[in-house]
C-alpha cells in the first residue's frame, strides 16, 4: 500500500503544477488582457486573450498523440517527465513576454508560442496522469486513486486563485495590471522545476512493466502507442470523445469561467468573485476521493448518469440565479451545487477512460480522443460564453452547456460498466473491438 500511495502522491504533485500553470492564464487574464492589445474595448481584449487560451486547446490533440505515444512506448514515467518540462518552458515565456507598448504584437506572438507549448504539454499530461494513477492504484480502488487527478488539478487552480486573492489584497489594481500578473507564472516555473526532479525518480507502474515483459514478439512491441493500434479500438475512442463532451464544458464553465462570470455578468467585485471560486473549488476538491470511492462500490455509470441528468436540467436555472446572486453566500451556494453535480464526472472520468483500452495503447487511447473533445468543447467554452455575452444573448450559453450534457447523457445510458475489468488481462487480449473482447462486455460485479 505504501508504494501505491507514493506513486499517487508523486503523480498528483506534478499534475498540480501542470494545472496551476494552465489555469493561472485564465484566472489572471482579466489583469493582462489589456497588456498585449491596443487600449479599447475591455470585453474584446478579454475575448482576444481567451481566444489565445483556446488555441492552446487545439494543440492538445498533437500533445495527446505525441506524449501518449511516448507513454505507451517508453513508459508512463517518460511521458510525465517530458510534460512538466514543456510546461516549465511555457511558464517562463509568459512571465517574460513583452507588452504591446514595448513590442507591439510581438508580445502576442510570444504568448501564442507559450500557449502552444502548454497545449502540447497538457495534451499529454492528462492521459499520462490518468493512466498512471489508474494503473498504480490498489485492486478495487481505481476510482478512489484516479480521483486524485482532479484533486491535484483543482489544487493547482486553488493555489492560483489563492495567490490571486493574496495579491488582490496586498497590491494595487494598477500594480496587478502592470506587472503583478507575471508573478504566478514565475511561481509556476519554479514549481515545475521541483516536480521535474520528483518525476525523474518516479516508479513505473506494475501493469506497464508486466505488459512490457509479457510482450509476445517484436511486432507487438512495435505496435504500442501507434495510431494503427488505436484504430483497432475506434469504438472506445469515439466513446471517450462523447463521454467527455458534457463533462469538460461543465467543468470549465464552473471553474475557470466562474470568476469572470461573477465579475463581468453578476456585477461582483473581483476579490469577492475570486473568493467564491476559491471556497467552492476547495469543497469540490474534497468531494473527489469520496465520489471516487463510491464508484468503487456502486460502479462508474451511476455517477456519470447523475452528473449528466443534473447538468442537463439544472444548468439553466443555476446560471440564471448566479447572474443575479449579488453577494457572496448565494453565489457560493449555487456554485457549490453546480460543482457537486460536476463531481459525478470529474471524480471518475480518468479511470473510466483508462479502463477502456489495453495497456499497449492506453495512454494514447485516453490522450488523443480526450484532447480532441477538449479542443472542440472545453477549450472553447469561455470563448463561446463571451461570444454569447457580446451578442447580447448570454443565456444562450446556459442552453449550450445543458445541450452538451444531454449528448453525454445518451452515451452514459448506453455504455457498459467498466469497474471490474482486469487491467493486466485486457493488456494481453487481442486488439479488436468485437463484443467478445470489448471492455464494455465485462460483467459487472455481483
mmCIF file of N, CA, C and O in Angstrom, residues 357-444:
data_model
loop_
_atom_site.group_PDB
_atom_site.id
_atom_site.type_symbol
_atom_site.label_atom_id
_atom_site.label_comp_id
_atom_site.label_asym_id
_atom_site.label_seq_id
_atom_site.Cartn_x
_atom_site.Cartn_y
_atom_site.Cartn_z
ATOM 1 N N UNK A 357 -9.161 0.727 -22.553
ATOM 2 C CA UNK A 357 -8.112 0.354 -23.503
ATOM 3 C C UNK A 357 -7.111 -0.632 -22.907
ATOM 4 O O UNK A 357 -6.865 -0.630 -21.700
ATOM 5 N N UNK A 358 -6.476 -1.466 -23.768
ATOM 6 C CA UNK A 358 -5.392 -2.338 -23.310
ATOM 7 C C UNK A 358 -4.142 -1.520 -23.005
ATOM 8 O O UNK A 358 -3.992 -0.381 -23.453
ATOM 9 N N UNK A 359 -3.222 -2.104 -22.260
ATOM 10 C CA UNK A 359 -2.047 -1.387 -21.770
ATOM 11 C C UNK A 359 -1.210 -0.776 -22.890
ATOM 12 O O UNK A 359 -0.737 0.355 -22.778
ATOM 13 N N UNK A 360 -1.037 -1.501 -23.980
ATOM 14 C CA UNK A 360 -0.150 -1.043 -25.051
ATOM 15 C C UNK A 360 -0.632 0.171 -25.811
ATOM 16 O O UNK A 360 0.140 0.803 -26.539
ATOM 17 N N UNK A 361 -1.885 0.545 -25.639
ATOM 18 C CA UNK A 361 -2.404 1.725 -26.325
ATOM 19 C C UNK A 361 -3.234 2.586 -25.370
ATOM 20 O O UNK A 361 -3.937 3.481 -25.795
ATOM 21 N N UNK A 362 -3.108 2.323 -24.081
ATOM 22 C CA UNK A 362 -3.941 3.010 -23.084
ATOM 23 C C UNK A 362 -3.659 4.503 -23.017
ATOM 24 O O UNK A 362 -4.599 5.316 -23.003
ATOM 25 N N UNK A 363 -2.412 4.903 -22.945
ATOM 26 C CA UNK A 363 -2.092 6.328 -22.842
ATOM 27 C C UNK A 363 -2.547 7.084 -24.080
ATOM 28 O O UNK A 363 -3.163 8.150 -23.987
ATOM 29 N N UNK A 364 -2.264 6.538 -25.256
ATOM 30 C CA UNK A 364 -2.697 7.190 -26.497
ATOM 31 C C UNK A 364 -4.212 7.146 -26.624
ATOM 32 O O UNK A 364 -4.827 8.126 -27.062
ATOM 33 N N UNK A 365 -4.825 6.026 -26.233
ATOM 34 C CA UNK A 365 -6.270 5.887 -26.331
ATOM 35 C C UNK A 365 -7.020 6.876 -25.469
ATOM 36 O O UNK A 365 -8.105 7.334 -25.834
ATOM 37 N N UNK A 366 -6.461 7.228 -24.322
ATOM 38 C CA UNK A 366 -7.069 8.243 -23.471
ATOM 39 C C UNK A 366 -6.706 9.636 -23.987
ATOM 40 O O UNK A 366 -7.551 10.522 -24.066
ATOM 41 N N UNK A 367 -5.450 9.830 -24.368
ATOM 42 C CA UNK A 367 -4.934 11.164 -24.686
ATOM 43 C C UNK A 367 -5.566 11.787 -25.918
ATOM 44 O O UNK A 367 -6.085 12.911 -25.867
ATOM 45 N N UNK A 368 -5.523 11.091 -27.049
ATOM 46 C CA UNK A 368 -5.927 11.718 -28.305
ATOM 47 C C UNK A 368 -7.422 12.015 -28.364
ATOM 48 O O UNK A 368 -7.813 13.160 -28.658
ATOM 49 N N UNK A 369 -8.300 11.060 -28.083
ATOM 50 C CA UNK A 369 -9.738 11.382 -28.115
ATOM 51 C C UNK A 369 -10.132 12.440 -27.081
ATOM 52 O O UNK A 369 -10.951 13.319 -27.364
ATOM 53 N N UNK A 370 -9.548 12.341 -25.895
ATOM 54 C CA UNK A 370 -9.863 13.329 -24.862
ATOM 55 C C UNK A 370 -9.398 14.715 -25.294
ATOM 56 O O UNK A 370 -10.113 15.715 -25.112
ATOM 57 N N UNK A 371 -8.208 14.805 -25.876
ATOM 58 C CA UNK A 371 -7.691 16.099 -26.311
ATOM 59 C C UNK A 371 -8.546 16.690 -27.423
ATOM 60 O O UNK A 371 -8.765 17.903 -27.476
ATOM 61 N N UNK A 372 -9.026 15.850 -28.316
ATOM 62 C CA UNK A 372 -9.910 16.317 -29.387
ATOM 63 C C UNK A 372 -11.192 16.886 -28.793
ATOM 64 O O UNK A 372 -11.660 17.965 -29.184
ATOM 65 N N UNK A 373 -11.780 16.157 -27.846
ATOM 66 C CA UNK A 373 -13.006 16.628 -27.197
ATOM 67 C C UNK A 373 -12.781 17.945 -26.473
ATOM 68 O O UNK A 373 -13.633 18.849 -26.507
ATOM 69 N N UNK A 374 -11.632 18.085 -25.821
ATOM 70 C CA UNK A 374 -11.337 19.323 -25.111
ATOM 71 C C UNK A 374 -11.078 20.481 -26.048
ATOM 72 O O UNK A 374 -11.443 21.624 -25.768
ATOM 73 N N UNK A 375 -10.437 20.198 -27.193
ATOM 74 C CA UNK A 375 -10.203 21.249 -28.169
ATOM 75 C C UNK A 375 -11.525 21.780 -28.722
ATOM 76 O O UNK A 375 -11.692 22.984 -28.931
ATOM 77 N N UNK A 376 -12.473 20.873 -28.941
ATOM 78 C CA UNK A 376 -13.750 21.263 -29.527
ATOM 79 C C UNK A 376 -14.704 21.889 -28.512
ATOM 80 O O UNK A 376 -15.471 22.797 -28.852
ATOM 81 N N UNK A 377 -14.668 21.424 -27.271
ATOM 82 C CA UNK A 377 -15.678 21.839 -26.302
ATOM 83 C C UNK A 377 -15.103 22.520 -25.052
ATOM 84 O O UNK A 377 -15.569 23.593 -24.678
ATOM 85 N N UNK A 378 -14.095 21.923 -24.407
ATOM 86 C CA UNK A 378 -13.561 22.503 -23.184
ATOM 87 C C UNK A 378 -12.833 23.815 -23.418
ATOM 88 O O UNK A 378 -13.115 24.827 -22.768
ATOM 89 N N UNK A 379 -11.902 23.816 -24.360
ATOM 90 C CA UNK A 379 -11.093 24.993 -24.613
ATOM 91 C C UNK A 379 -11.877 26.158 -25.177
ATOM 92 O O UNK A 379 -11.486 27.314 -25.028
ATOM 93 N N UNK A 380 -12.988 25.871 -25.839
ATOM 94 C CA UNK A 380 -13.785 26.943 -26.441
ATOM 95 C C UNK A 380 -14.921 27.408 -25.538
ATOM 96 O O UNK A 380 -15.637 28.349 -25.891
ATOM 97 N N UNK A 381 -15.106 26.776 -24.380
ATOM 98 C CA UNK A 381 -16.261 27.095 -23.528
ATOM 99 C C UNK A 381 -16.297 28.575 -23.144
ATOM 100 O O UNK A 381 -17.338 29.236 -23.279
ATOM 101 N N UNK A 382 -15.177 29.105 -22.673
ATOM 102 C CA UNK A 382 -15.158 30.508 -22.266
ATOM 103 C C UNK A 382 -15.353 31.442 -23.454
ATOM 104 O O UNK A 382 -16.039 32.460 -23.347
ATOM 105 N N UNK A 383 -14.754 31.091 -24.566
ATOM 106 C CA UNK A 383 -14.896 31.939 -25.751
ATOM 107 C C UNK A 383 -16.349 31.953 -26.220
ATOM 108 O O UNK A 383 -16.892 32.999 -26.591
ATOM 109 N N UNK A 384 -16.988 30.779 -26.215
ATOM 110 C CA UNK A 384 -18.401 30.696 -26.591
ATOM 111 C C UNK A 384 -19.242 31.526 -25.624
ATOM 112 O O UNK A 384 -20.163 32.252 -26.041
ATOM 113 N N UNK A 385 -18.934 31.437 -24.326
ATOM 114 C CA UNK A 385 -19.679 32.210 -23.328
ATOM 115 C C UNK A 385 -19.550 33.712 -23.589
ATOM 116 O O UNK A 385 -20.548 34.455 -23.559
ATOM 117 N N UNK A 386 -18.330 34.167 -23.864
ATOM 118 C CA UNK A 386 -18.117 35.590 -24.134
ATOM 119 C C UNK A 386 -18.741 36.013 -25.457
ATOM 120 O O UNK A 386 -19.188 37.149 -25.606
ATOM 121 N N UNK A 387 -18.783 35.086 -26.417
ATOM 122 C CA UNK A 387 -19.419 35.384 -27.713
ATOM 123 C C UNK A 387 -20.909 35.612 -27.522
ATOM 124 O O UNK A 387 -21.488 36.566 -28.071
ATOM 125 N N UNK A 388 -21.557 34.754 -26.740
ATOM 126 C CA UNK A 388 -22.978 34.953 -26.443
ATOM 127 C C UNK A 388 -23.196 36.264 -25.696
ATOM 128 O O UNK A 388 -24.149 37.004 -25.974
ATOM 129 N N UNK A 389 -22.290 36.546 -24.745
ATOM 130 C CA UNK A 389 -22.415 37.784 -23.968
ATOM 131 C C UNK A 389 -22.276 39.013 -24.860
ATOM 132 O O UNK A 389 -23.071 39.960 -24.767
ATOM 133 N N UNK A 390 -21.291 38.994 -25.742
ATOM 134 C CA UNK A 390 -21.075 40.128 -26.629
ATOM 135 C C UNK A 390 -22.259 40.314 -27.569
ATOM 136 O O UNK A 390 -22.594 41.442 -27.957
ATOM 137 N N UNK A 391 -22.905 39.192 -27.933
ATOM 138 C CA UNK A 391 -24.063 39.259 -28.821
ATOM 139 C C UNK A 391 -25.351 39.637 -28.114
ATOM 140 O O UNK A 391 -26.405 39.727 -28.750
ATOM 141 N N UNK A 392 -25.296 39.828 -26.790
ATOM 142 C CA UNK A 392 -26.469 40.230 -26.052
ATOM 143 C C UNK A 392 -27.436 39.113 -25.722
ATOM 144 O O UNK A 392 -28.577 39.361 -25.306
ATOM 145 N N UNK A 393 -26.995 37.865 -25.902
ATOM 146 C CA UNK A 393 -27.863 36.711 -25.596
ATOM 147 C C UNK A 393 -27.086 35.740 -24.695
ATOM 148 O O UNK A 393 -26.912 34.571 -25.018
ATOM 149 N N UNK A 394 -26.637 36.236 -23.567
ATOM 150 C CA UNK A 394 -25.791 35.442 -22.686
ATOM 151 C C UNK A 394 -26.450 34.141 -22.241
ATOM 152 O O UNK A 394 -25.784 33.123 -22.049
ATOM 153 N N UNK A 395 -27.772 34.140 -22.103
ATOM 154 C CA UNK A 395 -28.474 32.932 -21.675
ATOM 155 C C UNK A 395 -28.349 31.796 -22.684
ATOM 156 O O UNK A 395 -28.544 30.630 -22.336
ATOM 157 N N UNK A 396 -28.004 32.130 -23.923
ATOM 158 C CA UNK A 396 -27.800 31.087 -24.924
ATOM 159 C C UNK A 396 -26.683 30.135 -24.529
ATOM 160 O O UNK A 396 -26.716 28.942 -24.865
ATOM 161 N N UNK A 397 -25.682 30.646 -23.801
ATOM 162 C CA UNK A 397 -24.582 29.799 -23.349
ATOM 163 C C UNK A 397 -25.060 28.778 -22.332
ATOM 164 O O UNK A 397 -24.578 27.645 -22.307
ATOM 165 N N UNK A 398 -26.012 29.152 -21.493
ATOM 166 C CA UNK A 398 -26.527 28.213 -20.500
ATOM 167 C C UNK A 398 -27.144 26.995 -21.193
ATOM 168 O O UNK A 398 -26.935 25.852 -20.770
ATOM 169 N N UNK A 399 -27.894 27.262 -22.256
ATOM 170 C CA UNK A 399 -28.531 26.179 -23.017
ATOM 171 C C UNK A 399 -27.491 25.341 -23.761
ATOM 172 O O UNK A 399 -27.658 24.136 -23.938
ATOM 173 N N UNK A 400 -26.421 25.987 -24.182
ATOM 174 C CA UNK A 400 -25.333 25.266 -24.848
ATOM 175 C C UNK A 400 -24.701 24.249 -23.904
ATOM 176 O O UNK A 400 -24.482 23.089 -24.273
ATOM 177 N N UNK A 401 -24.414 24.645 -22.664
ATOM 178 C CA UNK A 401 -23.838 23.736 -21.670
ATOM 179 C C UNK A 401 -24.792 22.587 -21.387
ATOM 180 O O UNK A 401 -24.389 21.418 -21.330
ATOM 181 N N UNK A 402 -26.078 22.907 -21.224
ATOM 182 C CA UNK A 402 -27.074 21.871 -20.957
ATOM 183 C C UNK A 402 -27.185 20.900 -22.125
ATOM 184 O O UNK A 402 -27.332 19.681 -21.930
ATOM 185 N N UNK A 403 -27.096 21.406 -23.345
ATOM 186 C CA UNK A 403 -27.183 20.549 -24.526
ATOM 187 C C UNK A 403 -26.019 19.583 -24.634
ATOM 188 O O UNK A 403 -26.204 18.407 -24.991
ATOM 189 N N UNK A 404 -24.822 20.062 -24.323
ATOM 190 C CA UNK A 404 -23.648 19.180 -24.351
ATOM 191 C C UNK A 404 -23.795 18.063 -23.312
ATOM 192 O O UNK A 404 -23.438 16.905 -23.574
ATOM 193 N N UNK A 405 -24.323 18.396 -22.135
ATOM 194 C CA UNK A 405 -24.539 17.388 -21.101
ATOM 195 C C UNK A 405 -25.572 16.364 -21.548
ATOM 196 O O UNK A 405 -25.455 15.173 -21.249
ATOM 197 N N UNK A 406 -26.591 16.815 -22.284
ATOM 198 C CA UNK A 406 -27.634 15.902 -22.767
ATOM 199 C C UNK A 406 -27.063 14.868 -23.730
ATOM 200 O O UNK A 406 -27.453 13.696 -23.715
ATOM 201 N N UNK A 407 -26.128 15.298 -24.576
ATOM 202 C CA UNK A 407 -25.486 14.362 -25.504
ATOM 203 C C UNK A 407 -24.708 13.303 -24.725
ATOM 204 O O UNK A 407 -24.791 12.099 -25.018
ATOM 205 N N UNK A 408 -23.949 13.741 -23.728
ATOM 206 C CA UNK A 408 -23.188 12.786 -22.921
ATOM 207 C C UNK A 408 -24.113 11.858 -22.132
ATOM 208 O O UNK A 408 -23.780 10.693 -21.907
ATOM 209 N N UNK A 409 -25.274 12.353 -21.736
ATOM 210 C CA UNK A 409 -26.229 11.520 -21.008
ATOM 211 C C UNK A 409 -26.638 10.305 -21.838
ATOM 212 O O UNK A 409 -26.734 9.184 -21.322
ATOM 213 N N UNK A 410 -26.861 10.521 -23.118
ATOM 214 C CA UNK A 410 -27.224 9.415 -24.007
ATOM 215 C C UNK A 410 -26.120 8.361 -24.021
ATOM 216 O O UNK A 410 -26.380 7.152 -23.991
ATOM 217 N N UNK A 411 -24.870 8.821 -24.033
ATOM 218 C CA UNK A 411 -23.731 7.908 -24.039
ATOM 219 C C UNK A 411 -23.653 7.134 -22.725
ATOM 220 O O UNK A 411 -23.460 5.919 -22.712
ATOM 221 N N UNK A 412 -23.800 7.823 -21.612
ATOM 222 C CA UNK A 412 -23.717 7.163 -20.314
ATOM 223 C C UNK A 412 -24.795 6.090 -20.158
ATOM 224 O O UNK A 412 -24.556 5.035 -19.559
ATOM 225 N N UNK A 413 -25.976 6.369 -20.679
ATOM 226 C CA UNK A 413 -27.078 5.414 -20.561
ATOM 227 C C UNK A 413 -26.839 4.159 -21.397
ATOM 228 O O UNK A 413 -27.349 3.080 -21.070
ATOM 229 N N UNK A 414 -26.058 4.296 -22.465
ATOM 230 C CA UNK A 414 -25.863 3.172 -23.380
ATOM 231 C C UNK A 414 -24.566 2.397 -23.130
ATOM 232 O O UNK A 414 -24.421 1.266 -23.595
ATOM 233 N N UNK A 415 -23.611 2.979 -22.404
ATOM 234 C CA UNK A 415 -22.325 2.309 -22.201
ATOM 235 C C UNK A 415 -22.416 1.270 -21.093
ATOM 236 O O UNK A 415 -23.298 1.326 -20.239
ATOM 237 N N UNK A 416 -21.497 0.328 -21.102
ATOM 238 C CA UNK A 416 -21.449 -0.714 -20.082
ATOM 239 C C UNK A 416 -20.534 -0.307 -18.934
ATOM 240 O O UNK A 416 -19.702 0.567 -19.072
ATOM 241 N N UNK A 417 -20.692 -0.995 -17.812
ATOM 242 C CA UNK A 417 -19.871 -0.737 -16.644
ATOM 243 C C UNK A 417 -18.427 -1.182 -16.880
ATOM 244 O O UNK A 417 -18.184 -2.206 -17.517
ATOM 245 N N UNK A 418 -17.454 -0.393 -16.378
ATOM 246 C CA UNK A 418 -16.039 -0.722 -16.561
ATOM 247 C C UNK A 418 -15.313 -1.007 -15.244
ATOM 248 O O UNK A 418 -14.112 -1.292 -15.256
ATOM 249 N N UNK A 419 -16.013 -0.950 -14.129
ATOM 250 C CA UNK A 419 -15.370 -1.029 -12.812
ATOM 251 C C UNK A 419 -14.547 -2.295 -12.614
ATOM 252 O O UNK A 419 -13.480 -2.257 -11.995
ATOM 253 N N UNK A 420 -15.011 -3.425 -13.123
ATOM 254 C CA UNK A 420 -14.430 -4.705 -12.730
ATOM 255 C C UNK A 420 -13.438 -5.315 -13.718
ATOM 256 O O UNK A 420 -13.063 -6.472 -13.559
ATOM 257 N N UNK A 421 -13.031 -4.568 -14.718
ATOM 258 C CA UNK A 421 -12.087 -5.158 -15.661
ATOM 259 C C UNK A 421 -10.709 -5.327 -15.014
ATOM 260 O O UNK A 421 -10.341 -4.599 -14.097
ATOM 261 N N UNK A 422 -9.965 -6.315 -15.500
ATOM 262 C CA UNK A 422 -8.596 -6.571 -15.053
ATOM 263 C C UNK A 422 -7.652 -5.869 -16.030
ATOM 264 O O UNK A 422 -7.561 -6.245 -17.191
ATOM 265 N N UNK A 423 -6.960 -4.838 -15.566
ATOM 266 C CA UNK A 423 -6.096 -4.056 -16.466
ATOM 267 C C UNK A 423 -5.005 -4.900 -17.092
ATOM 268 O O UNK A 423 -4.617 -4.680 -18.243
ATOM 269 N N UNK A 424 -4.476 -5.863 -16.344
ATOM 270 C CA UNK A 424 -3.422 -6.710 -16.896
ATOM 271 C C UNK A 424 -3.980 -7.672 -17.938
ATOM 272 O O UNK A 424 -3.347 -7.936 -18.964
ATOM 273 N N UNK A 425 -5.165 -8.194 -17.699
ATOM 274 C CA UNK A 425 -5.771 -9.135 -18.643
ATOM 275 C C UNK A 425 -6.127 -8.446 -19.943
ATOM 276 O O UNK A 425 -5.874 -8.968 -21.028
ATOM 277 N N UNK A 426 -6.696 -7.241 -19.850
ATOM 278 C CA UNK A 426 -7.076 -6.552 -21.069
ATOM 279 C C UNK A 426 -5.838 -6.183 -21.878
ATOM 280 O O UNK A 426 -5.869 -6.107 -23.095
ATOM 281 N N UNK A 427 -4.732 -6.019 -21.183
ATOM 282 C CA UNK A 427 -3.496 -5.723 -21.892
ATOM 283 C C UNK A 427 -2.997 -6.882 -22.730
ATOM 284 O O UNK A 427 -2.240 -6.711 -23.673
ATOM 285 N N UNK A 428 -3.425 -8.101 -22.382
ATOM 286 C CA UNK A 428 -2.971 -9.264 -23.122
ATOM 287 C C UNK A 428 -4.020 -9.771 -24.110
ATOM 288 O O UNK A 428 -3.836 -10.766 -24.757
ATOM 289 N N UNK A 429 -5.171 -9.081 -24.209
ATOM 290 C CA UNK A 429 -6.209 -9.505 -25.118
ATOM 291 C C UNK A 429 -5.866 -9.121 -26.548
ATOM 292 O O UNK A 429 -5.138 -8.165 -26.789
ATOM 293 N N UNK A 430 -6.400 -9.816 -27.553
ATOM 294 C CA UNK A 430 -6.218 -9.406 -28.932
ATOM 295 C C UNK A 430 -6.783 -8.018 -29.130
ATOM 296 O O UNK A 430 -7.790 -7.651 -28.527
ATOM 297 N N UNK A 431 -6.127 -7.274 -29.990
ATOM 298 C CA UNK A 431 -6.552 -5.891 -30.206
ATOM 299 C C UNK A 431 -7.690 -5.840 -31.206
ATOM 300 O O UNK A 431 -7.493 -5.673 -32.395
ATOM 301 N N UNK A 432 -8.905 -6.021 -30.756
ATOM 302 C CA UNK A 432 -10.063 -5.827 -31.610
ATOM 303 C C UNK A 432 -11.192 -5.301 -30.756
ATOM 304 O O UNK A 432 -11.088 -5.219 -29.548
ATOM 305 N N UNK A 433 -12.288 -4.904 -31.376
ATOM 306 C CA UNK A 433 -13.401 -4.316 -30.651
ATOM 307 C C UNK A 433 -14.656 -5.161 -30.756
ATOM 308 O O UNK A 433 -15.761 -4.656 -30.637
ATOM 309 N N UNK A 434 -14.488 -6.446 -30.997
ATOM 310 C CA UNK A 434 -15.644 -7.320 -31.060
ATOM 311 C C UNK A 434 -16.267 -7.460 -29.689
ATOM 312 O O UNK A 434 -15.603 -7.247 -28.673
ATOM 313 N N UNK A 435 -17.566 -7.793 -29.610
ATOM 314 C CA UNK A 435 -18.221 -7.896 -28.302
ATOM 315 C C UNK A 435 -17.537 -8.855 -27.353
ATOM 316 O O UNK A 435 -17.539 -8.659 -26.145
ATOM 317 N N UNK A 436 -16.906 -9.912 -27.909
ATOM 318 C CA UNK A 436 -16.282 -10.895 -27.038
ATOM 319 C C UNK A 436 -15.071 -10.346 -26.317
ATOM 320 O O UNK A 436 -14.709 -10.786 -25.231
ATOM 321 N N UNK A 437 -14.381 -9.353 -26.931
ATOM 322 C CA UNK A 437 -13.150 -8.851 -26.311
ATOM 323 C C UNK A 437 -13.250 -7.415 -25.838
ATOM 324 O O UNK A 437 -12.350 -6.907 -25.223
ATOM 325 N N UNK A 438 -14.369 -6.769 -26.158
ATOM 326 C CA UNK A 438 -14.509 -5.364 -25.779
ATOM 327 C C UNK A 438 -14.645 -5.220 -24.276
ATOM 328 O O UNK A 438 -15.339 -5.986 -23.634
ATOM 329 N N UNK A 439 -14.003 -4.195 -23.691
ATOM 330 C CA UNK A 439 -14.130 -3.976 -22.260
ATOM 331 C C UNK A 439 -15.553 -3.638 -21.844
ATOM 332 O O UNK A 439 -15.901 -3.731 -20.694
ATOM 333 N N UNK A 440 -16.401 -3.255 -22.811
ATOM 334 C CA UNK A 440 -17.777 -2.925 -22.468
ATOM 335 C C UNK A 440 -18.570 -4.157 -22.066
ATOM 336 O O UNK A 440 -19.641 -4.050 -21.482
ATOM 337 N N UNK A 441 -18.058 -5.360 -22.414
ATOM 338 C CA UNK A 441 -18.835 -6.543 -22.142
ATOM 339 C C UNK A 441 -18.398 -7.273 -20.880
ATOM 340 O O UNK A 441 -18.863 -8.345 -20.570
ATOM 341 N N UNK A 442 -17.446 -6.679 -20.168
ATOM 342 C CA UNK A 442 -17.029 -7.284 -18.909
ATOM 343 C C UNK A 442 -18.209 -7.311 -17.947
ATOM 344 O O UNK A 442 -18.852 -6.280 -17.722
ATOM 345 N N UNK A 443 -18.545 -8.436 -17.373
ATOM 346 C CA UNK A 443 -19.710 -8.491 -16.478
ATOM 347 C C UNK A 443 -19.490 -7.660 -15.231
ATOM 348 O O UNK A 443 -18.375 -7.512 -14.742
ATOM 349 N N UNK A 444 -20.582 -7.084 -14.757
ATOM 350 C CA UNK A 444 -20.498 -6.286 -13.531
ATOM 351 C C UNK A 444 -20.330 -7.191 -12.319
ATOM 352 O O UNK A 444 -20.711 -8.349 -12.321
#
